[in-house]
Amino acid sequence: MFSRVGAGALLTVFVVCSAVADLCARDQSKDWIALKDCRLIPNPANDGDSFHVSAGEKEYLFRLYFVDAPETDEMTPRRLVEQAKYFNITVPEAIEVGRAAKDFTQEKLSQPFTVFTHMSDALGQSRLERFYAFIETKEGDLGEQLVRNGLARSYGFKTAPPGVTSSRIEVEKLQQFEDEAKRDKIGAWGVNAGRTNGHGQTASDISSFVANGKTQSRMAGADSHAVFPSAKPAASIARSSPVATNGLHGKKKTPLGNIDINTATEKELTTVPGIGYVVASRIIGARPFRSADDLKRVSGIGDKKYAQVRPYFQ
């Protein structure tokens, strides 16, 4: 048995430790870790809302707050069915949208960007621990851009963004962006309407989460890590480039008659209006072809689709 003195001392230590833990929790709720000049690390597991990032010499795995892009494969069928139902599209179409979201994110993160995170556990199946984060690109918040272009839904873990007093403000903003994408029938919302072009944001569309004010070093010798107190959002930023010009995948105009049916890569095939990742993979799987006229025998290419895509092939 503990003596009265021993028990009292133990209780005092417990109270002090609890107070320190509570103080740390409160500090974490108002301070953001900012990782500057981050780079996207190519990884097969990357998708529209979850990806590997380098900050200095460290590698991280981040998951976006607030948004959910469709899956890029059939590894999580239940979740994929739920996403397809949300957008009122088929499962193969949801996968195509998910891959378009992945391409969109890869493009937006092709230049250095800033990560704001509390290092809150986002779970996941990777061996590398995954954390929730906001990603600030030169064109604004990545999650907002995905939703505005119809490539993600407003869904998932929420917290008040840097410089914002309540998560409700961001929820309402994302709902507005989603309503606009639905109205304009772009991204996933345009699949059934045959209109999948996206568009960029005006200066008033996207808020910047860059925190202002004096910084404090979080880790000794780690220049890329800093803790920012809550601050007012920075000014709105410049117009974003469109997600797409000819279709869901951010395609540039493809010259007619240039594509070799037997050697074209999946990426080249998806530059053709009307050909997404699903059909492209079927084309590759059906090779070799005697000529592009044999496209008719590919599942998913009927007479109407054939007439649309045939002029792009040699």
mmCIF file of N, CA and C in Angstrom, residues 173-283:
data_model
loop_
_atom_site.group_PDB
_atom_site.id
_atom_site.type_symbol
_atom_site.label_atom_id
_atom_site.label_comp_id
_atom_site.label_asym_id
_atom_site.label_seq_id
_atom_site.Cartn_x
_atom_site.Cartn_y
_atom_site.Cartn_z
ATOM 1 N N LYS A 173 -19.041 27.568 -47.438
ATOM 2 C CA LYS A 173 -18.353 27.956 -48.666
ATOM 3 C C LYS A 173 -18.245 26.779 -49.636
ATOM 4 N N LEU A 174 -17.872 25.621 -49.094
ATOM 5 C CA LEU A 174 -17.754 24.431 -49.940
ATOM 6 C C LEU A 174 -19.109 24.020 -50.507
ATOM 7 N N GLN A 175 -20.160 24.165 -49.707
ATOM 8 C CA GLN A 175 -21.496 23.841 -50.204
ATOM 9 C C GLN A 175 -21.875 24.754 -51.358
ATOM 10 N N GLN A 176 -21.498 26.020 -51.256
ATOM 11 C CA GLN A 176 -21.760 26.963 -52.346
ATOM 12 C C GLN A 176 -21.003 26.548 -53.600
ATOM 13 N N PHE A 177 -19.720 26.175 -53.442
ATOM 14 C CA PHE A 177 -18.928 25.740 -54.593
ATOM 15 C C PHE A 177 -19.519 24.480 -55.221
ATOM 16 N N GLU A 178 -19.969 23.552 -54.360
ATOM 17 C CA GLU A 178 -20.558 22.311 -54.868
ATOM 18 C C GLU A 178 -21.856 22.596 -55.619
ATOM 19 N N ASP A 179 -22.666 23.490 -55.087
ATOM 20 C CA ASP A 179 -23.915 23.863 -55.763
ATOM 21 C C ASP A 179 -23.635 24.489 -57.125
ATOM 22 N N GLU A 180 -22.577 25.299 -57.196
ATOM 23 C CA GLU A 180 -22.228 25.941 -58.466
ATOM 24 C C GLU A 180 -21.733 24.913 -59.479
ATOM 25 N N ALA A 181 -20.920 23.964 -59.030
ATOM 26 C CA ALA A 181 -20.429 22.918 -59.924
ATOM 27 C C ALA A 181 -21.585 22.058 -60.429
ATOM 28 N N LYS A 182 -22.526 21.786 -59.545
ATOM 29 C CA LYS A 182 -23.706 21.005 -59.926
ATOM 30 C C LYS A 182 -24.557 21.769 -60.927
ATOM 31 N N ARG A 183 -24.720 23.062 -60.677
ATOM 32 C CA ARG A 183 -25.504 23.901 -61.582
ATOM 33 C C ARG A 183 -24.839 24.002 -62.951
ATOM 34 N N ASP A 184 -23.503 24.149 -62.950
ATOM 35 C CA ASP A 184 -22.766 24.296 -64.209
ATOM 36 C C ASP A 184 -22.510 22.965 -64.893
ATOM 37 N N LYS A 185 -22.850 21.866 -64.201
ATOM 38 C CA LYS A 185 -22.670 20.509 -64.747
ATOM 39 C C LYS A 185 -21.232 20.287 -65.197
ATOM 40 N N ILE A 186 -20.310 20.401 -64.248
ATOM 41 C CA ILE A 186 -18.902 20.158 -64.543
ATOM 42 C C ILE A 186 -18.371 19.039 -63.662
ATOM 43 N N GLY A 187 -17.252 18.428 -64.092
ATOM 44 C CA GLY A 187 -16.671 17.324 -63.345
ATOM 45 C C GLY A 187 -17.653 16.175 -63.218
ATOM 46 N N ALA A 188 -17.751 15.605 -62.037
ATOM 47 C CA ALA A 188 -18.665 14.480 -61.816
ATOM 48 C C ALA A 188 -20.112 14.870 -62.070
ATOM 49 N N TRP A 189 -20.449 16.127 -61.832
ATOM 50 C CA TRP A 189 -21.823 16.587 -62.013
ATOM 51 C C TRP A 189 -22.191 16.715 -63.488
ATOM 52 N N GLY A 190 -21.191 16.665 -64.380
ATOM 53 C CA GLY A 190 -21.474 16.792 -65.803
ATOM 54 C C GLY A 190 -21.414 15.496 -66.568
ATOM 55 N N VAL A 191 -21.123 14.384 -65.877
ATOM 56 C CA VAL A 191 -20.987 13.094 -66.559
ATOM 57 C C VAL A 191 -22.268 12.706 -67.278
ATOM 58 N N ASN A 192 -23.393 12.767 -66.595
ATOM 59 C CA ASN A 192 -24.656 12.349 -67.211
ATOM 60 C C ASN A 192 -25.162 13.340 -68.243
ATOM 61 N N ALA A 193 -24.662 14.565 -68.168
ATOM 62 C CA ALA A 193 -25.084 15.581 -69.136
ATOM 63 C C ALA A 193 -24.150 15.631 -70.330
ATOM 64 N N GLY A 194 -23.100 14.804 -70.315
ATOM 65 C CA GLY A 194 -22.139 14.801 -71.404
ATOM 66 C C GLY A 194 -21.269 16.041 -71.410
ATOM 67 N N ARG A 195 -21.230 16.752 -70.267
ATOM 68 C CA ARG A 195 -20.420 17.963 -70.177
ATOM 69 C C ARG A 195 -19.511 17.848 -68.970
ATOM 70 N N THR A 196 -18.244 17.654 -69.226
ATOM 71 C CA THR A 196 -17.325 17.418 -68.126
ATOM 72 C C THR A 196 -16.227 18.452 -68.030
ATOM 73 N N ASN A 197 -16.368 19.603 -68.750
ATOM 74 C CA ASN A 197 -15.316 20.580 -68.567
ATOM 75 C C ASN A 197 -15.458 21.293 -67.237
ATOM 76 N N GLY A 198 -14.312 21.588 -66.642
ATOM 77 C CA GLY A 198 -14.290 22.343 -65.402
ATOM 78 C C GLY A 198 -13.886 23.771 -65.685
ATOM 79 N N HIS A 199 -13.783 24.545 -64.666
ATOM 80 C CA HIS A 199 -13.320 25.916 -64.833
ATOM 81 C C HIS A 199 -12.592 26.368 -63.592
ATOM 82 N N GLY A 200 -11.930 27.466 -63.693
ATOM 83 C CA GLY A 200 -11.131 27.960 -62.581
ATOM 84 C C GLY A 200 -11.940 28.846 -61.665
ATOM 85 N N GLN A 201 -11.251 29.448 -60.721
ATOM 86 C CA GLN A 201 -11.902 30.289 -59.741
ATOM 87 C C GLN A 201 -11.522 31.749 -59.959
ATOM 88 N N THR A 202 -12.455 32.636 -59.689
ATOM 89 C CA THR A 202 -12.131 34.041 -59.711
ATOM 90 C C THR A 202 -11.484 34.413 -58.394
ATOM 91 N N ALA A 203 -10.989 35.623 -58.306
ATOM 92 C CA ALA A 203 -10.277 36.038 -57.096
ATOM 93 C C ALA A 203 -11.154 35.960 -55.856
ATOM 94 N N SER A 204 -12.463 36.104 -56.023
ATOM 95 C CA SER A 204 -13.360 36.079 -54.862
ATOM 96 C C SER A 204 -13.793 34.669 -54.492
ATOM 97 N N ASP A 205 -13.403 33.684 -55.311
ATOM 98 C CA ASP A 205 -13.843 32.314 -55.068
ATOM 99 C C ASP A 205 -13.019 31.600 -54.004
ATOM 100 N N ILE A 206 -11.698 31.793 -54.058
ATOM 101 C CA ILE A 206 -10.810 30.978 -53.252
ATOM 102 C C ILE A 206 -10.130 31.822 -52.183
ATOM 103 N N SER A 207 -10.186 31.363 -50.958
ATOM 104 C CA SER A 207 -9.498 32.077 -49.887
ATOM 105 C C SER A 207 -8.133 31.469 -49.667
ATOM 106 N N SER A 208 -7.216 32.265 -49.222
ATOM 107 C CA SER A 208 -5.878 31.780 -48.913
ATOM 108 C C SER A 208 -5.778 31.548 -47.419
ATOM 109 N N PHE A 209 -5.147 30.442 -47.027
ATOM 110 C CA PHE A 209 -5.013 30.118 -45.620
ATOM 111 C C PHE A 209 -3.620 30.456 -45.103
ATOM 112 N N VAL A 210 -2.901 31.353 -45.789
ATOM 113 C CA VAL A 210 -1.572 31.714 -45.324
ATOM 114 C C VAL A 210 -1.705 32.517 -44.045
ATOM 115 N N ALA A 211 -1.110 32.053 -42.984
ATOM 116 C CA ALA A 211 -1.206 32.746 -41.697
ATOM 117 C C ALA A 211 -0.141 33.829 -41.613
ATOM 118 N N ASN A 212 -0.518 34.951 -41.020
ATOM 119 C CA ASN A 212 0.410 36.056 -40.858
ATOM 120 C C ASN A 212 0.892 36.115 -39.414
ATOM 121 N N GLY A 213 1.879 36.955 -39.180
ATOM 122 C CA GLY A 213 2.327 37.178 -37.813
ATOM 123 C C GLY A 213 3.651 36.517 -37.524
ATOM 124 N N LYS A 214 4.089 36.702 -36.305
ATOM 125 C CA LYS A 214 5.387 36.202 -35.881
ATOM 126 C C LYS A 214 5.352 34.689 -35.735
ATOM 127 N N THR A 215 6.402 34.028 -36.216
ATOM 128 C CA THR A 215 6.461 32.575 -36.141
ATOM 129 C C THR A 215 7.364 32.141 -35.008
ATOM 130 N N GLN A 216 7.174 30.894 -34.585
ATOM 131 C CA GLN A 216 8.025 30.313 -33.565
ATOM 132 C C GLN A 216 8.534 28.980 -34.069
ATOM 133 N N SER A 217 9.767 28.678 -33.813
ATOM 134 C CA SER A 217 10.330 27.415 -34.256
ATOM 135 C C SER A 217 9.712 26.275 -33.466
ATOM 136 N N ARG A 218 9.252 25.255 -34.178
ATOM 137 C CA ARG A 218 8.651 24.105 -33.498
ATOM 138 C C ARG A 218 9.705 23.065 -33.159
ATOM 139 N N MET A 219 10.658 22.895 -34.057
ATOM 140 C CA MET A 219 11.684 21.886 -33.839
ATOM 141 C C MET A 219 13.051 22.527 -34.031
ATOM 142 N N ALA A 220 13.956 22.246 -33.182
ATOM 143 C CA ALA A 220 15.292 22.817 -33.298
ATOM 144 C C ALA A 220 15.939 22.351 -34.582
ATOM 145 N N GLY A 221 16.452 23.305 -35.349
ATOM 146 C CA GLY A 221 17.142 22.969 -36.586
ATOM 147 C C GLY A 221 16.231 22.615 -37.731
ATOM 148 N N ALA A 222 14.910 22.766 -37.585
ATOM 149 C CA ALA A 222 13.978 22.406 -38.666
ATOM 150 C C ALA A 222 13.378 23.682 -39.214
ATOM 151 N N ASP A 223 14.057 24.277 -40.198
ATOM 152 C CA ASP A 223 13.625 25.557 -40.739
ATOM 153 C C ASP A 223 12.295 25.464 -41.461
ATOM 154 N N SER A 224 11.962 24.285 -41.984
ATOM 155 C CA SER A 224 10.724 24.162 -42.745
ATOM 156 C C SER A 224 9.513 23.969 -41.855
ATOM 157 N N HIS A 225 9.717 23.875 -40.534
ATOM 158 C CA HIS A 225 8.610 23.663 -39.606
ATOM 159 C C HIS A 225 8.417 24.926 -38.768
ATOM 160 N N ALA A 226 7.239 25.456 -38.760
ATOM 161 C CA ALA A 226 6.962 26.626 -37.936
ATOM 162 C C ALA A 226 5.549 26.552 -37.428
ATOM 163 N N VAL A 227 5.306 27.121 -36.245
ATOM 164 C CA VAL A 227 3.970 27.151 -35.679
ATOM 165 C C VAL A 227 3.408 28.559 -35.850
ATOM 166 N N PHE A 228 2.212 28.652 -36.445
ATOM 167 C CA PHE A 228 1.589 29.939 -36.685
ATOM 168 C C PHE A 228 0.376 30.089 -35.789
ATOM 169 N N PRO A 229 0.302 31.160 -35.003
ATOM 170 C CA PRO A 229 -0.930 31.415 -34.267
ATOM 171 C C PRO A 229 -2.051 31.707 -35.251
ATOM 172 N N SER A 230 -3.287 31.571 -34.797
ATOM 173 C CA SER A 230 -4.414 31.889 -35.660
ATOM 174 C C SER A 230 -4.297 33.326 -36.133
ATOM 175 N N ALA A 231 -4.603 33.557 -37.401
ATOM 176 C CA ALA A 231 -4.484 34.895 -37.962
ATOM 177 C C ALA A 231 -5.568 35.098 -38.994
ATOM 178 N N LYS A 232 -5.764 36.338 -39.383
ATOM 179 C CA LYS A 232 -6.761 36.628 -40.393
ATOM 180 C C LYS A 232 -6.316 36.046 -41.722
ATOM 181 N N PRO A 233 -7.255 35.596 -42.565
ATOM 182 C CA PRO A 233 -6.867 35.038 -43.855
ATOM 183 C C PRO A 233 -6.180 36.101 -44.690
ATOM 184 N N ALA A 234 -5.242 35.664 -45.505
ATOM 185 C CA ALA A 234 -4.603 36.607 -46.423
ATOM 186 C C ALA A 234 -5.585 37.002 -47.505
ATOM 187 N N ALA A 235 -5.196 37.972 -48.302
ATOM 188 C CA ALA A 235 -6.086 38.475 -49.352
ATOM 189 C C ALA A 235 -6.384 37.380 -50.359
ATOM 190 N N SER A 236 -7.497 37.517 -51.047
ATOM 191 C CA SER A 236 -7.858 36.562 -52.089
ATOM 192 C C SER A 236 -6.799 36.559 -53.167
ATOM 193 N N ILE A 237 -6.690 35.424 -53.856
ATOM 194 C CA ILE A 237 -5.593 35.300 -54.794
ATOM 195 C C ILE A 237 -6.062 35.241 -56.227
ATOM 196 N N ALA A 238 -5.098 35.158 -57.124
ATOM 197 C CA ALA A 238 -5.393 35.302 -58.556
ATOM 198 C C ALA A 238 -6.147 34.120 -59.119
ATOM 199 N N ARG A 239 -6.639 34.308 -60.316
ATOM 200 C CA ARG A 239 -7.455 33.310 -61.015
ATOM 201 C C ARG A 239 -6.702 32.015 -61.223
ATOM 202 N N SER A 240 -7.416 30.914 -61.037
ATOM 203 C CA SER A 240 -6.851 29.595 -61.284
ATOM 204 C C SER A 240 -7.023 29.232 -62.746
ATOM 205 N N SER A 241 -6.102 28.401 -63.232
ATOM 206 C CA SER A 241 -6.269 27.900 -64.594
ATOM 207 C C SER A 241 -7.359 26.856 -64.606
ATOM 208 N N PRO A 242 -8.060 26.640 -65.730
ATOM 209 C CA PRO A 242 -9.149 25.671 -65.781
ATOM 210 C C PRO A 242 -8.654 24.260 -65.564
ATOM 211 N N VAL A 243 -9.537 23.423 -65.032
ATOM 212 C CA VAL A 243 -9.202 22.019 -64.885
ATOM 213 C C VAL A 243 -9.231 21.323 -66.227
ATOM 214 N N ALA A 244 -10.023 21.792 -67.149
ATOM 215 C CA ALA A 244 -10.118 21.102 -68.427
ATOM 216 C C ALA A 244 -10.537 22.058 -69.525
ATOM 217 N N THR A 245 -10.159 21.708 -70.738
ATOM 218 C CA THR A 245 -10.604 22.475 -71.890
ATOM 219 C C THR A 245 -11.496 21.621 -72.781
ATOM 220 N N ASN A 246 -11.124 20.357 -72.930
ATOM 221 C CA ASN A 246 -11.932 19.463 -73.750
ATOM 222 C C ASN A 246 -12.675 18.425 -72.937
ATOM 223 N N GLY A 247 -12.349 18.243 -71.671
ATOM 224 C CA GLY A 247 -13.018 17.182 -70.929
ATOM 225 C C GLY A 247 -12.535 17.080 -69.506
ATOM 226 N N LEU A 248 -12.862 15.965 -68.900
ATOM 227 C CA LEU A 248 -12.676 15.771 -67.474
ATOM 228 C C LEU A 248 -11.221 15.723 -67.055
ATOM 229 N N HIS A 249 -10.320 15.439 -67.941
ATOM 230 C CA HIS A 249 -8.950 15.157 -67.563
ATOM 231 C C HIS A 249 -7.996 16.313 -67.769
ATOM 232 N N GLY A 250 -8.469 17.521 -67.952
ATOM 233 C CA GLY A 250 -7.584 18.637 -68.158
ATOM 234 C C GLY A 250 -6.870 18.523 -69.485
ATOM 235 N N LYS A 251 -7.568 18.063 -70.530
ATOM 236 C CA LYS A 251 -6.961 17.766 -71.812
ATOM 237 C C LYS A 251 -6.689 19.013 -72.633
ATOM 238 N N LYS A 252 -5.587 18.995 -73.356
ATOM 239 C CA LYS A 252 -5.359 19.990 -74.383
ATOM 240 C C LYS A 252 -5.956 19.435 -75.670
ATOM 241 N N LYS A 253 -6.165 20.301 -76.611
ATOM 242 C CA LYS A 253 -6.778 19.870 -77.861
ATOM 243 C C LYS A 253 -5.854 18.890 -78.577
ATOM 244 N N THR A 254 -6.379 17.727 -78.914
ATOM 245 C CA THR A 254 -5.595 16.689 -79.563
ATOM 246 C C THR A 254 -5.741 16.784 -81.074
ATOM 247 N N PRO A 255 -4.623 16.874 -81.821
ATOM 248 C CA PRO A 255 -4.709 16.932 -83.293
ATOM 249 C C PRO A 255 -5.357 15.674 -83.849
ATOM 250 N N LEU A 256 -6.126 15.814 -84.908
ATOM 251 C CA LEU A 256 -6.789 14.672 -85.531
ATOM 252 C C LEU A 256 -5.768 13.800 -86.249
ATOM 253 N N GLY A 257 -6.010 12.483 -86.218
ATOM 254 C CA GLY A 257 -5.205 11.544 -86.985
ATOM 255 C C GLY A 257 -3.796 11.315 -86.491
ATOM 256 N N ASN A 258 -3.482 11.696 -85.275
ATOM 257 C CA ASN A 258 -2.095 11.594 -84.780
ATOM 258 C C ASN A 258 -1.814 10.379 -83.908
ATOM 259 N N ILE A 259 -2.848 9.753 -83.380
ATOM 260 C CA ILE A 259 -2.637 8.721 -82.359
ATOM 261 C C ILE A 259 -2.548 7.328 -82.988
ATOM 262 N N ASP A 260 -1.510 6.596 -82.600
ATOM 263 C CA ASP A 260 -1.321 5.215 -83.048
ATOM 264 C C ASP A 260 -2.078 4.300 -82.092
ATOM 265 N N ILE A 261 -3.049 3.581 -82.575
ATOM 266 C CA ILE A 261 -3.918 2.761 -81.752
ATOM 267 C C ILE A 261 -3.165 1.673 -80.985
ATOM 268 N N ASN A 262 -2.026 1.210 -81.532
ATOM 269 C CA ASN A 262 -1.299 0.096 -80.920
ATOM 270 C C ASN A 262 -0.159 0.516 -80.000
ATOM 271 N N THR A 263 0.233 1.786 -80.018
ATOM 272 C CA THR A 263 1.368 2.204 -79.193
ATOM 273 C C THR A 263 1.040 3.337 -78.220
ATOM 274 N N ALA A 264 -0.119 3.942 -78.353
ATOM 275 C CA ALA A 264 -0.471 5.082 -77.500
ATOM 276 C C ALA A 264 -0.539 4.666 -76.030
ATOM 277 N N THR A 265 -0.045 5.525 -75.174
ATOM 278 C CA THR A 265 -0.122 5.278 -73.742
ATOM 279 C C THR A 265 -1.529 5.594 -73.233
ATOM 280 N N GLU A 266 -1.800 5.180 -72.000
ATOM 281 C CA GLU A 266 -3.101 5.471 -71.396
ATOM 282 C C GLU A 266 -3.338 6.977 -71.340
ATOM 283 N N LYS A 267 -2.278 7.718 -70.981
ATOM 284 C CA LYS A 267 -2.398 9.169 -70.891
ATOM 285 C C LYS A 267 -2.732 9.779 -72.247
ATOM 286 N N GLU A 268 -2.081 9.289 -73.311
ATOM 287 C CA GLU A 268 -2.355 9.798 -74.659
ATOM 288 C C GLU A 268 -3.778 9.470 -75.093
ATOM 289 N N LEU A 269 -4.230 8.278 -74.763
ATOM 290 C CA LEU A 269 -5.585 7.874 -75.149
ATOM 291 C C LEU A 269 -6.639 8.741 -74.465
ATOM 292 N N THR A 270 -6.379 9.117 -73.217
ATOM 293 C CA THR A 270 -7.380 9.910 -72.486
ATOM 294 C C THR A 270 -7.393 11.379 -72.892
ATOM 295 N N THR A 271 -6.496 11.776 -73.811
ATOM 296 C CA THR A 271 -6.592 13.137 -74.351
ATOM 297 C C THR A 271 -7.666 13.236 -75.428
ATOM 298 N N VAL A 272 -8.167 12.103 -75.862
ATOM 299 C CA VAL A 272 -9.220 12.083 -76.875
ATOM 300 C C VAL A 272 -10.571 12.333 -76.202
ATOM 301 N N PRO A 273 -11.300 13.355 -76.614
ATOM 302 C CA PRO A 273 -12.628 13.597 -76.033
ATOM 303 C C PRO A 273 -13.514 12.361 -76.167
ATOM 304 N N GLY A 274 -14.069 11.921 -75.043
ATOM 305 C CA GLY A 274 -14.931 10.743 -75.069
ATOM 306 C C GLY A 274 -14.253 9.486 -74.570
ATOM 307 N N ILE A 275 -12.915 9.521 -74.421
ATOM 308 C CA ILE A 275 -12.185 8.355 -73.910
ATOM 309 C C ILE A 275 -11.647 8.677 -72.524
ATOM 310 N N GLY A 276 -12.159 7.939 -71.530
ATOM 311 C CA GLY A 276 -11.666 8.085 -70.165
ATOM 312 C C GLY A 276 -10.735 6.943 -69.828
ATOM 313 N N TYR A 277 -10.357 6.852 -68.562
ATOM 314 C CA TYR A 277 -9.393 5.834 -68.148
ATOM 315 C C TYR A 277 -9.935 4.419 -68.319
ATOM 316 N N VAL A 278 -11.212 4.228 -68.090
ATOM 317 C CA VAL A 278 -11.789 2.886 -68.205
ATOM 318 C C VAL A 278 -11.706 2.392 -69.639
ATOM 319 N N VAL A 279 -12.166 3.225 -70.595
ATOM 320 C CA VAL A 279 -12.134 2.828 -72.007
ATOM 321 C C VAL A 279 -10.692 2.717 -72.489
ATOM 322 N N ALA A 280 -9.823 3.621 -72.028
ATOM 323 C CA ALA A 280 -8.422 3.566 -72.437
ATOM 324 C C ALA A 280 -7.783 2.239 -72.032
ATOM 325 N N SER A 281 -8.092 1.785 -70.820
ATOM 326 C CA SER A 281 -7.531 0.510 -70.362
ATOM 327 C C SER A 281 -8.083 -0.658 -71.174
ATOM 328 N N ARG A 282 -9.325 -0.547 -71.611
ATOM 329 C CA ARG A 282 -9.906 -1.607 -72.461
ATOM 330 C C ARG A 282 -9.252 -1.618 -73.837
ATOM 331 N N ILE A 283 -8.950 -0.441 -74.363
ATOM 332 C CA ILE A 283 -8.269 -0.361 -75.665
ATOM 333 C C ILE A 283 -6.896 -1.028 -75.570
#
